[in-house]
Short mmCIF file of C-alpha atoms in Angstrom, two decimals:
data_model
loop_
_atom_site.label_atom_id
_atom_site.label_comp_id
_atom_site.label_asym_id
_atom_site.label_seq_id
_atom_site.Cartn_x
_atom_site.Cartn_y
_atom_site.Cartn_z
CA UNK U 139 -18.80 1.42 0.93
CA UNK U 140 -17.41 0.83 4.18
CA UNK U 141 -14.26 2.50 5.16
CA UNK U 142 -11.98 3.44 8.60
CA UNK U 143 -12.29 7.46 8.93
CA UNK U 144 -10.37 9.54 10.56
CA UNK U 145 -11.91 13.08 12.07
CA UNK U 146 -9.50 13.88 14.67
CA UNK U 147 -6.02 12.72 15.95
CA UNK U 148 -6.42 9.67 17.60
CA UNK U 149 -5.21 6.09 19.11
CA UNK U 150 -6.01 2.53 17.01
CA UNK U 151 -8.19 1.40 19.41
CA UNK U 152 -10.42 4.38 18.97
CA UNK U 153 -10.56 3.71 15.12
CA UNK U 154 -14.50 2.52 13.37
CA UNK U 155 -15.40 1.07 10.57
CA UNK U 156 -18.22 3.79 8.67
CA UNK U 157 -20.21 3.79 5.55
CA UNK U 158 -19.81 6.11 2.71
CA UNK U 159 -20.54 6.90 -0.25
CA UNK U 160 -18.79 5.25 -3.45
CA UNK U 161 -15.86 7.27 -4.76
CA UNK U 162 -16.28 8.71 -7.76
CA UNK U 163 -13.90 7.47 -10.95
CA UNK U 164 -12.28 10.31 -12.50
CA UNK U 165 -10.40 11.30 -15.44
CA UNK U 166 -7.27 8.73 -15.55
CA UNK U 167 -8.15 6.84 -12.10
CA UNK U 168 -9.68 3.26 -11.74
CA UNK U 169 -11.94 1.94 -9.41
CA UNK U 170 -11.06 -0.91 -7.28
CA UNK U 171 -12.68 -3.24 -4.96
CA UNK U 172 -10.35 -3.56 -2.15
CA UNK U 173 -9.53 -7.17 -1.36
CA UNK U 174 -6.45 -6.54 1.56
CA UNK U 175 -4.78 -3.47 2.66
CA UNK U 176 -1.64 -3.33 4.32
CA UNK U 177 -1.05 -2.21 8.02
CA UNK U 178 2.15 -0.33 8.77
CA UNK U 179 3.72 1.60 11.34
CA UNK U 180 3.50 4.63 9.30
CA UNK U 181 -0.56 4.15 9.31
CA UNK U 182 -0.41 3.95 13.06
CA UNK U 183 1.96 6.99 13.11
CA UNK U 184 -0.52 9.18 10.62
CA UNK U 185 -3.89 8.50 12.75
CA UNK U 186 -1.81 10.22 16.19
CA UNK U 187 -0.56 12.87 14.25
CA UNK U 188 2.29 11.82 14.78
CA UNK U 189 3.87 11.48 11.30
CA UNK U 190 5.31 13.82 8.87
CA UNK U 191 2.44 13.80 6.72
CA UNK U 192 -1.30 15.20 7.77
CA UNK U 193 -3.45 14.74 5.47
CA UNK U 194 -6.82 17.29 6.30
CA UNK U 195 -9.79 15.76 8.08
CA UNK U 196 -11.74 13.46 7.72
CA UNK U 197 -9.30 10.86 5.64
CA UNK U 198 -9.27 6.94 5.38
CA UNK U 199 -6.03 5.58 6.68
CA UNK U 200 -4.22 2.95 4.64
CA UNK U 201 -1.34 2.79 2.11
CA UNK U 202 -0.79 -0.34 0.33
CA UNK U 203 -3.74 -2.13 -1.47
CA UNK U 204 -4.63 -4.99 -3.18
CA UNK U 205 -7.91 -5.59 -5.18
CA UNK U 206 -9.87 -5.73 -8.41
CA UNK U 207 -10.46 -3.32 -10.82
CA UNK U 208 -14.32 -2.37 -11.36
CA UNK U 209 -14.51 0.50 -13.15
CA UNK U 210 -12.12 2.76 -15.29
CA UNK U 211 -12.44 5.83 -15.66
CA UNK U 212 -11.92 8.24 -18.65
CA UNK U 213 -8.05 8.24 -20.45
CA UNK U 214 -6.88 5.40 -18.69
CA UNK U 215 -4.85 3.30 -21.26
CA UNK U 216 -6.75 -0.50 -22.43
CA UNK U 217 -4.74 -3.32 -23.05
CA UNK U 218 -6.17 -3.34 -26.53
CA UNK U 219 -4.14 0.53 -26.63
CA UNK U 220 -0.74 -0.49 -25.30
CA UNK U 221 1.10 -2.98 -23.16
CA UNK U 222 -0.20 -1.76 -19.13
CA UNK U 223 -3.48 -1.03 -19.81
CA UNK U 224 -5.99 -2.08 -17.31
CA UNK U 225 -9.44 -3.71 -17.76
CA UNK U 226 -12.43 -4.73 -15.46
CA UNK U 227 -11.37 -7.68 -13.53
CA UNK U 228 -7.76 -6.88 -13.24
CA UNK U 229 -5.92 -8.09 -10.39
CA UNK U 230 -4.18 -5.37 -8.88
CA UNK U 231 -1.69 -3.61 -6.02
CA UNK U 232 -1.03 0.07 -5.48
CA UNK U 233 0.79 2.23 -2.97
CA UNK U 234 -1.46 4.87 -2.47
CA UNK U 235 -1.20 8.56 -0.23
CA UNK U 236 -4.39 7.70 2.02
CA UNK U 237 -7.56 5.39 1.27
CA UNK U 238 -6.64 1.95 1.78
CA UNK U 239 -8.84 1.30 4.89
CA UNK U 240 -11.51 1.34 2.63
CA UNK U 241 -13.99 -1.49 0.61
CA UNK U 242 -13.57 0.73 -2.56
CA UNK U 243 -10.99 3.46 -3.48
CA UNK U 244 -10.82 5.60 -6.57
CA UNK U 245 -7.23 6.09 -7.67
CA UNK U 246 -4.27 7.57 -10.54
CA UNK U 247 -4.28 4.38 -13.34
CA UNK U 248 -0.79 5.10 -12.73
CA UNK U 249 -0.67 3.95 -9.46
CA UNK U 250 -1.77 0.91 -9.84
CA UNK U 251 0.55 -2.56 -11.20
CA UNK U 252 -0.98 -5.91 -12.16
CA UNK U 253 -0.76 -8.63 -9.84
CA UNK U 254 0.30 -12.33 -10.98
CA UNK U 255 -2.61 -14.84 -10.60
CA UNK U 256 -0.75 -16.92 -8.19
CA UNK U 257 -0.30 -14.21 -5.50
CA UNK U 258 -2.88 -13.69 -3.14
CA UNK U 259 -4.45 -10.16 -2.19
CA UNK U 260 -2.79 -10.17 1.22
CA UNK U 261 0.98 -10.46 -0.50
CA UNK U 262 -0.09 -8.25 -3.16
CA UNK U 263 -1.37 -5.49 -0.04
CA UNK U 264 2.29 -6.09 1.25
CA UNK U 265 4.59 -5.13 -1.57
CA UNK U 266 4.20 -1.47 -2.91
CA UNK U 267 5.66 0.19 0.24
CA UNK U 268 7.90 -2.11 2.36
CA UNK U 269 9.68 -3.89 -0.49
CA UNK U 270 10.60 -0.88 -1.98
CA UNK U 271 11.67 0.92 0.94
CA UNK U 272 14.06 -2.31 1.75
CA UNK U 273 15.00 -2.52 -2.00
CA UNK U 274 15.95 1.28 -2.49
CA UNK U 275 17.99 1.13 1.06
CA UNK U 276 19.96 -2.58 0.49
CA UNK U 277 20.70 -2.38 -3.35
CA UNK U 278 20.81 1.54 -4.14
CA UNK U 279 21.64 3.32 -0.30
CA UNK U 280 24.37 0.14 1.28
CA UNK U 281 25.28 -1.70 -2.33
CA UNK U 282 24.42 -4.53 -0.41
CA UNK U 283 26.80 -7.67 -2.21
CA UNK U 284 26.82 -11.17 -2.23
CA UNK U 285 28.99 -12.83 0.62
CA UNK U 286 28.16 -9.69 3.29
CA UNK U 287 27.11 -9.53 6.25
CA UNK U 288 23.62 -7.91 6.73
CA UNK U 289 22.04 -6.88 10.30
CA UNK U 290 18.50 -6.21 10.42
CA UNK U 291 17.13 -4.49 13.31
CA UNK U 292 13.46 -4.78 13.59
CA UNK U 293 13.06 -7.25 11.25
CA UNK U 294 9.46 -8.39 12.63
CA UNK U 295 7.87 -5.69 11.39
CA UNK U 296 7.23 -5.20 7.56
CA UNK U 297 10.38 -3.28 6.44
CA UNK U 298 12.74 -5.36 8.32
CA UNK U 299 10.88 -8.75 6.83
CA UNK U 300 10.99 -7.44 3.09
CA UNK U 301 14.88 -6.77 4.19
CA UNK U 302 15.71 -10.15 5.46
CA UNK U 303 14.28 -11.75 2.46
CA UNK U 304 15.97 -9.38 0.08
CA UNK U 305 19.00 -9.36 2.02
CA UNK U 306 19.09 -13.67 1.37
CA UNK U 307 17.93 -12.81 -2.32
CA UNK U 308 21.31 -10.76 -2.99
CA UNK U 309 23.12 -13.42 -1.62
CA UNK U 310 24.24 -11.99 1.62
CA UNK U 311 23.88 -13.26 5.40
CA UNK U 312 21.76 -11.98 7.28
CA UNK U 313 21.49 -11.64 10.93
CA UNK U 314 17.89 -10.56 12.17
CA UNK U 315 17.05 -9.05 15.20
CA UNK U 316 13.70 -8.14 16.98
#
């Protein structure tokens, strides 16, 4: 597989593509193809050193994916079991710790949610993160209402987008800066 890796802090720019071996599937993880990752400040952030996680060296960069399921492993739940199982071919996103710069990535079942047909790989690489963040701080942090007034600061970059388009979703007005 081919994959970004990591050995030592460094800048972006200094950052190669390297092959490597398949990951193994393990107990309760599924295999995915990786159709689009998502690229986030954090990511930029975690290849300085410069964030508060550090994962050990070497690592593959990259925390939102979006790809196809290829192999299951052992005690993952079929849709024949119960409703959420997964099965070869699936269409799927995950937020994941590290991996994501990869062509293939072995992770928890559990991270992992079905994407609709009619979304592409690069939306479904930009939801498990940003929109969440955005959701949790609008909806559960402010209590964000219809009719308010809602400022975005930085809303080029992927947080502040998923905000402004949650932030017209609830109803309020939103004022967007960059």
């Amino acid at each position: 597989m081919r994959a970004v890796v990591v050995d030592r802090w460094m800048e972006p720019a200094e950052l190669v593509v390297r092959e490597l071996p398949d990951p193994v599937v393990g107990p309760g993880q599924l295999g995915i193809d990786v159709q689009a990752a998502g690229c986030n400040f954090f990511d930029i952030l975690l290849v300085q050193g410069r964030y508060q996680v550090k994962p050990p060296f070497p690592f593959i960069p990259g925390g939102e994916i979006a790809g196809v399921v290829r192999e299951i492993g052992p005690d993952v739940a079929k849709p024949s079991d119960q409703q959420g199982g997964f099965a070869v071919g699936d269409r799927v996103l995950a937020a994941v710790p590290v991996g994501g710069y990869a062509s293939r990535i072995a992770i928890p079942a559990s991270f992992s949610h079905r994407m609709p047909d009619a979304m592409s790989f690069e939306e479904g690489a930009s939801l498990p993160i940003v929109y969440p963040t955005s959701d949790a701080g609008l909806v559960y942090r402010a209590a964000l209402q219809p009719g308010e007034t809602l400022l975005v600061h930085a809303a080029a970059g992927g947080v502040g987008l998923a905000a402004v388009q949650i932030g017209k979703a609830l109803g309020a007005t939103v004022i967007a800066a960059a």
